[in-house]
CSV table of C-alpha atoms in Angstrom, one decimal:
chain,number,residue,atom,x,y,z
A,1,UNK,CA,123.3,45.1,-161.7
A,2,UNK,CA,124.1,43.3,-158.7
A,3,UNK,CA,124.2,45.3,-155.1
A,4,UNK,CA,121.2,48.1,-154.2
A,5,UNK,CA,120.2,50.5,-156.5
A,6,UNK,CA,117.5,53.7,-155.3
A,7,UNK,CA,116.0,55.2,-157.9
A,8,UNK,CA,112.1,57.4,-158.0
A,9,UNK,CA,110.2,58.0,-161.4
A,10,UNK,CA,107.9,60.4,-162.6
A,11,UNK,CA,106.6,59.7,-166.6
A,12,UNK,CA,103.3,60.0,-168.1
A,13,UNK,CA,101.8,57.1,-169.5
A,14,UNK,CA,104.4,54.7,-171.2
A,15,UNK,CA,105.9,51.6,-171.9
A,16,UNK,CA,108.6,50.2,-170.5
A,17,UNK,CA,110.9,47.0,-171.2
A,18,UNK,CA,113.5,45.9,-168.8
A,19,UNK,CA,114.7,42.1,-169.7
A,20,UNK,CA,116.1,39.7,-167.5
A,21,UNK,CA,118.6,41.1,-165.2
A,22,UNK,CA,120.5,39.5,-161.7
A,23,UNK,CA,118.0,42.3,-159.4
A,24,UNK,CA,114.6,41.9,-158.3
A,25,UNK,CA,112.9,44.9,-158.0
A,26,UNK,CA,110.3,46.6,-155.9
A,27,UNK,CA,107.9,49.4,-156.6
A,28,UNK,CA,106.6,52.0,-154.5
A,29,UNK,CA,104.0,53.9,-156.2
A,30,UNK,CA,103.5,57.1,-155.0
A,31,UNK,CA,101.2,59.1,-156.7
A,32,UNK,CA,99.6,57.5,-160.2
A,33,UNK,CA,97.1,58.6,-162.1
A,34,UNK,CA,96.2,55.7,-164.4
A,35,UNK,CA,93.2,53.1,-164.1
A,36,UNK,CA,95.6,50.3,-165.9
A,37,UNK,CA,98.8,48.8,-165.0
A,38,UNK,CA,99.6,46.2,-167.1
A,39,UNK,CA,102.7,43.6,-166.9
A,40,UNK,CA,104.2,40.8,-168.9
A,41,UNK,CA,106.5,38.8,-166.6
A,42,UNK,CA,107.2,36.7,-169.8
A,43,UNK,CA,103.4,34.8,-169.8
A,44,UNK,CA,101.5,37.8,-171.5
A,45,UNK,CA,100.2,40.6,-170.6
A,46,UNK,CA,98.3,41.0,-167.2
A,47,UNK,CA,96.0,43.3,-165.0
A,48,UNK,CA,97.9,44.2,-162.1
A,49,UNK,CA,96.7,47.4,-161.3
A,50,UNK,CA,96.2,48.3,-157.9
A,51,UNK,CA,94.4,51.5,-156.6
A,52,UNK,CA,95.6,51.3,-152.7
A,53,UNK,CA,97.5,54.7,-151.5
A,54,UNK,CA,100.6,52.5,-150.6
A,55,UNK,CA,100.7,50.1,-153.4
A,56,UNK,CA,103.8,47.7,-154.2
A,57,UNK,CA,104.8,45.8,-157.5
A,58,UNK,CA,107.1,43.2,-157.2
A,59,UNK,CA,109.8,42.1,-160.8
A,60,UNK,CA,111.2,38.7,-160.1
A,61,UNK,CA,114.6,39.2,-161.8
A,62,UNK,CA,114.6,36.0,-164.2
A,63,UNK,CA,111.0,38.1,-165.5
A,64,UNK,CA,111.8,39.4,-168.8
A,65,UNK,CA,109.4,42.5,-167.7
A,66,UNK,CA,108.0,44.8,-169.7
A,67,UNK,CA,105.2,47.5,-168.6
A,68,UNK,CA,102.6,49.8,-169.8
A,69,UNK,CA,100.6,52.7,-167.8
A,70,UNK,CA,97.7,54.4,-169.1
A,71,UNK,CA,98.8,57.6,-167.4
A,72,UNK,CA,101.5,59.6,-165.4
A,73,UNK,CA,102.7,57.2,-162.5
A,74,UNK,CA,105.7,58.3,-159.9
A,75,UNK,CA,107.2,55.7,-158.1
A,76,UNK,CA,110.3,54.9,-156.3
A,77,UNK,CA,112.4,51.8,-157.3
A,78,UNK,CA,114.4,49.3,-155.3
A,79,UNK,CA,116.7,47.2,-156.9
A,80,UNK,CA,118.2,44.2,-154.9
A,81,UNK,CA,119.7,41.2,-155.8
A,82,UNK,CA,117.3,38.7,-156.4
A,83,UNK,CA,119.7,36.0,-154.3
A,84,UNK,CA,120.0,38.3,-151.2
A,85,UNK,CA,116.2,38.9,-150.9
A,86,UNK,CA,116.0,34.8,-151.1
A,87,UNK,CA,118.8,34.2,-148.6
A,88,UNK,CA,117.3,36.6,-146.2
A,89,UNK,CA,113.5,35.0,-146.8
A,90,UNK,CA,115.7,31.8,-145.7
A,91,UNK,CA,117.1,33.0,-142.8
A,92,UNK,CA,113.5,34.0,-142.0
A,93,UNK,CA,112.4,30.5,-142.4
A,94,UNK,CA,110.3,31.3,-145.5
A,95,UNK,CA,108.9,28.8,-147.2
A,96,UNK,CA,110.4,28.0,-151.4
A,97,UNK,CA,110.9,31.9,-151.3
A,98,UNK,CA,111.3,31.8,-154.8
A,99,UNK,CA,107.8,30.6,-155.5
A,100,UNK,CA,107.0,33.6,-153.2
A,101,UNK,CA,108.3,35.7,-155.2
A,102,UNK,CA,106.7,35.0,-158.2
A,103,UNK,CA,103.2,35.0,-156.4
A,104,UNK,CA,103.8,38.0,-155.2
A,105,UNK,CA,104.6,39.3,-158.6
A,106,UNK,CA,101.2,37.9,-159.7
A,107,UNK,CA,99.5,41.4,-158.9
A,108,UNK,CA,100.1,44.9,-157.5
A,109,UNK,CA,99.3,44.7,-153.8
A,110,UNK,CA,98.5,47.0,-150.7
A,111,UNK,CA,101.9,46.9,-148.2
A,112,UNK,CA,101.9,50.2,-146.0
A,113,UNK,CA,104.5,49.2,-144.1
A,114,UNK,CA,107.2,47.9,-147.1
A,115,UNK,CA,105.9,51.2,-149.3
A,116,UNK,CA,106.4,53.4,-146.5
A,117,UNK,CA,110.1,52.2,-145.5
A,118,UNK,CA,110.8,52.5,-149.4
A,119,UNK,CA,109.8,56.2,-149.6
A,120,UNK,CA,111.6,57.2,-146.4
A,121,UNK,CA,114.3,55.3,-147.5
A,122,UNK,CA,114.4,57.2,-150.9
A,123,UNK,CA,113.8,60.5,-149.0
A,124,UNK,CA,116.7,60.0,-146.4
A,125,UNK,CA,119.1,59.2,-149.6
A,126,UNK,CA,118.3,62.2,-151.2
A,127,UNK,CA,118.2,64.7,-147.8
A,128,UNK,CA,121.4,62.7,-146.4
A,129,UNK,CA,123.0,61.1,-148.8
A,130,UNK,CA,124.4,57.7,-149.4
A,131,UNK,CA,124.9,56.2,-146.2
A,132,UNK,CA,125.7,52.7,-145.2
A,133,UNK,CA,122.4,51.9,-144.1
């Protein structure tokens, strides 16, 4: 995809498969209502459920991702390219960012700060609009 793409989710219980793509993406879940979220980042499929109120999943966009959720979920979804967010970890002196990445897409995680700037984010594009921020 390229660029920044906003997008929030509501589904029941699924499967999802997204393939390689240029974007690494982050999910906010919001509300969720399954015991098991399971992902295969192209090495099988994984636990990475996590049950914290402001939980974040991280896709790596060389993943060849695919999902599954044993119940309704509703999450917001940032898409970024995947050589921004490394140029920016750069610029913050982070260390092989893209290793970082990929450890962070090991497991769901508890970030209140990143899943709160994502849902007001996603609620200030759908009150306001599209804005250059």
């Amino acid at each position: 995809m390229g660029g920044v793409a906003l997008a929030r989710q509501r589904a029941p219980a699924h499967v999802f498969e997204r393939g390689r793509t240029s974007d690494l993406v982050i999910v906010a879940q919001q509300n969720i209502a399954s015991t098991s979220v399971q992902f295969d980042l192209g090495y099988g499929w994984r636990e990475h459920f996590c049950p914290g109120p402001s939980a974040i999943y991280v896709i790596p966009a060389e993943a060849d991702a695919r999902w599954r959720l044993d119940g309704e979920s509703q999450c917001v979804y940032l898409a970024i390219a995947q050589a921004d967010a490394i140029a920016q970890l750069e610029d913050l002196h982070v260390a092989r960012p893209a290793e970082r990445l990929w450890e962070l897409a090991s497991r769901g995680f508890e970030e209140p700060v990143a899943h709160e700037l994502l849902v007001r984010l996603w609620q200030e594009a759908t009150c306001v609009g599209p804005s250059p921020l």
